[in-house]
Each structure stands twice: as C-alpha cells, then as structure tokens.
Amino acid sequence: MVNKKVIIIFGLGWQQAKYIKFLKKKKYYLIGIDQSPINFLKNDVDDLIIENIFDTEKIYLKLKSLNIKKPYKIISFLSDTCELAAYKLRKKYKLISDLYKKVEFAIDKEFQLKELKKNRVFCPKTFFLSTKDINKKKIVKFPIITKPVDSSGSRGVIKINNKKDLVKNISKSLKYSRKNRVLLQEYLP
C-alpha cells in the first residue's frame, strides 16, 4: 500500500519532463502510463504501466494490482489524446472533469468540420474514407492531404500528389486512426 498521494500520469515523453520532475520533488507517488516501452521518463516515476492508453479497463486492473484505491489526481500534459484516456480513467475513479468534450472537439476532425461548416467558416473540400472504401473513391484533383479523423500532433498527416501516392500512403494515415477513418482534403498551399 502506498502512503503518499498518488498521481497517475498519462504520457512519458520528453515534453513532460519538467512537470514530472516538479511533481517528484513534491514527494508525490507517481505512476506513469505510456504505450511505448521505450519512453523518456520511465526512471522518473515510481511505477510504470506500459499499455495502450485507450484500454482503460486493463490500466484500471493494473492499478488495482498496485493497490491503488483512489488516486489523488489523474493527469496528462501537452497531449490531447492522453487527456481523453485520462478522462476515462478519472470517470472510473469518480474524479470527473468537464474536459472530455473540449478535448474530443480538438481531436475529432470530422466533428470540427461539421461545426465549422454549420457556422459558415470556409473549409477546404473534404471527404472521408474508411479502410473498406480505399479503392472506391475517385479523386478529381491532386495534391491532397490525408489525415486520421481522430488523431493529433500531425501523426498520420501526409501530402498525396497522385493516385499512386494515395494507394502507397493511405495505410500510414489509417494506422493512426482509432476509428479506421481518414479525411482527404484539398491541398491549400
């Protein structure tokens, strides 16, 4: 059983170093959660859970095995994707915050586009593509940009110059989408 206040931190990239070191100096018991076994700050936390950050149930069970009954805080720094996962875990522990809709809006490009169009904001021509639709879409004009509909930090964003590039690179964008959907958008230089 841990006798200090427990803070669970989603994401252990170099960007979080300053904050994690600050919390460590304050004598909190830090549990880091990251999906990568090769992470920058694994030696700066008291416990480390390597798990898909969206598998909240597995993370919760691992925390229970560490005898974590109710953490003091569940946080993420500088990552909207990690904030979604932190929100889901906060909900399990009944540490609710209202950030979910704000963060979801920041990540969900399909929802953003609908809201922008509804408010008559100019948007590039866009259509959506799922894994099963790859060979069905007819692209009229290249270049285009492909983006996962639910990713952040420019992961999976690729400029496509022709049909050959599209076939070659679409799976790279799709691998960053939890929904297996990407948007194809006219390129505006």
XYZ file of C-alpha atoms in Angstrom:
189
model
C 0.000 0.000 0.000
C 1.302 3.425 -0.984
C 1.314 6.001 1.840
C 1.842 9.085 -0.336
C -0.647 10.928 -2.509
C -0.748 9.086 -5.842
C -0.712 10.935 -9.139
C -1.287 8.932 -12.307
C 0.307 10.491 -15.374
C -0.604 9.624 -18.968
C 2.311 10.087 -21.368
C 6.005 9.990 -20.533
C 7.540 11.842 -23.447
C 10.363 14.349 -23.155
C 7.796 17.173 -23.256
C 6.522 16.125 -19.814
C 9.964 16.004 -18.135
C 9.759 19.404 -16.431
C 6.338 18.679 -14.905
C 7.128 15.149 -13.779
C 10.389 16.234 -12.107
C 8.475 19.031 -10.350
C 5.894 16.557 -9.001
C 8.656 14.165 -7.920
C 10.297 16.934 -5.862
C 6.935 17.492 -4.157
C 7.120 13.871 -2.934
C 4.060 12.540 -4.763
C 3.962 8.860 -5.663
C 3.945 8.900 -9.471
C 2.571 6.181 -11.694
C 3.356 6.676 -15.364
C 1.226 5.228 -18.145
C 2.570 5.088 -21.668
C 2.083 2.825 -24.646
C 5.726 2.803 -25.611
C 8.178 0.582 -23.736
C 10.879 2.994 -24.888
C 9.924 6.138 -23.044
C 11.937 9.057 -21.901
C 10.855 9.304 -18.249
C 10.455 5.710 -17.053
C 13.119 6.238 -14.362
C 11.375 9.346 -13.022
C 8.178 7.581 -11.916
C 7.654 5.193 -9.006
C 5.663 2.695 -11.064
C 5.265 2.278 -14.790
C 2.381 0.768 -16.746
C 3.039 0.011 -20.403
C -0.356 -0.340 -22.040
C -2.449 1.003 -24.886
C -3.641 4.269 -23.366
C -7.173 3.667 -24.643
C -7.519 0.322 -22.883
C -8.791 1.911 -19.687
C -10.053 -1.386 -18.291
C -6.608 -3.050 -18.464
C -4.996 0.041 -16.948
C -7.566 0.094 -14.141
C -6.891 -3.586 -13.363
C -3.132 -2.976 -13.301
C -3.653 -0.058 -10.913
C -5.798 -2.280 -8.689
C -2.970 -4.828 -8.627
C -0.762 -1.997 -7.293
C -3.391 -1.459 -4.545
C -4.342 1.971 -5.853
C -7.814 2.526 -4.410
C -8.313 6.196 -5.299
C -5.572 8.361 -6.774
C -5.123 11.971 -5.729
C -5.020 13.122 -9.381
C -5.043 11.649 -12.887
C -3.330 13.973 -15.336
C -1.775 14.343 -18.743
C 0.471 17.112 -20.004
C 0.659 18.512 -23.518
C -1.310 15.708 -25.151
C -4.942 15.904 -26.113
C -5.010 12.188 -26.913
C -3.678 11.329 -23.455
C -6.234 13.699 -21.938
C -9.054 11.618 -23.428
C -7.611 8.484 -21.827
C -7.070 10.302 -18.506
C -10.685 11.462 -18.587
C -11.939 7.889 -18.995
C -9.831 6.715 -16.045
C -10.978 9.694 -13.921
C -14.529 8.624 -14.635
C -13.782 5.094 -13.337
C -12.429 6.573 -10.103
C -15.233 9.160 -9.945
C -12.803 12.063 -10.353
C -14.831 13.736 -13.089
C -13.795 16.758 -15.087
C -15.561 18.535 -17.926
C -12.614 18.494 -20.317
C -13.734 15.494 -22.359
C -15.933 17.363 -24.845
C -13.336 20.100 -25.286
C -10.554 17.612 -25.930
C -12.732 15.447 -28.169
C -13.519 18.538 -30.231
C -9.799 19.281 -30.549
C -9.118 15.781 -31.888
C -12.235 14.832 -33.894
C -11.685 16.459 -37.277
C -14.988 15.167 -38.645
C -16.907 16.904 -35.855
C -14.787 20.064 -36.236
C -15.549 20.235 -39.938
C -19.315 19.894 -39.356
C -19.217 22.674 -36.746
C -17.144 24.953 -38.956
C -19.461 24.453 -41.927
C -22.522 24.952 -39.732
C -21.045 28.320 -38.717
C -20.233 29.177 -42.343
C -16.464 29.080 -41.923
C -14.551 28.359 -45.133
C -13.153 24.803 -45.241
C -11.181 23.009 -47.927
C -13.104 20.419 -49.973
C -13.106 17.281 -47.856
C -14.366 13.738 -47.936
C -13.976 10.805 -45.598
C -12.584 7.381 -46.225
C -12.596 4.183 -44.202
C -10.461 1.085 -44.731
C -13.108 -0.607 -46.864
C -13.550 2.433 -49.168
C -9.955 2.839 -50.355
C -10.476 1.758 -53.970
C -13.972 3.245 -54.335
C -13.183 6.966 -54.119
C -12.410 8.944 -57.227
C -10.033 11.798 -56.520
C -10.627 14.574 -59.011
C -7.645 16.783 -58.289
C -4.264 16.270 -56.620
C -2.417 17.184 -54.473
C -4.496 16.368 -51.410
C -3.803 15.961 -47.697
C -4.797 12.817 -45.831
C -5.342 12.917 -42.048
C -6.728 10.491 -39.496
C -10.095 11.841 -38.299
C -9.222 11.259 -34.648
C -5.526 11.862 -34.140
C -3.435 14.792 -33.026
C 0.081 16.147 -33.223
C 0.240 15.767 -37.026
C 0.526 11.995 -36.715
C -0.595 10.395 -39.975
C -0.843 13.657 -41.932
C 0.556 13.088 -45.423
C 0.593 15.138 -48.615
C -0.540 12.965 -51.531
C 0.486 14.017 -55.043
C -1.211 11.353 -57.182
C -3.254 8.128 -57.129
C -0.087 6.021 -56.761
C 0.904 8.030 -53.621
C -2.617 7.577 -52.256
C -2.537 3.787 -52.582
C 1.001 3.688 -51.166
C 0.401 6.003 -48.162
C -3.241 5.716 -47.119
C -2.497 2.829 -44.734
C 0.087 5.029 -42.982
C -2.634 7.551 -42.153
C -5.164 4.874 -41.249
C -2.850 3.287 -38.680
C -3.120 6.454 -36.541
C -6.923 6.373 -36.506
C -8.789 4.503 -33.784
C -11.924 4.791 -35.940
C -10.147 3.491 -39.073
C -11.198 6.617 -40.934
C -9.221 9.356 -42.617
C -10.215 12.534 -44.314
C -8.933 13.543 -47.702
C -8.742 17.289 -48.113
C -7.817 19.534 -50.987
C -4.311 20.907 -50.572
C -4.230 24.644 -49.990
C -0.645 25.917 -50.393
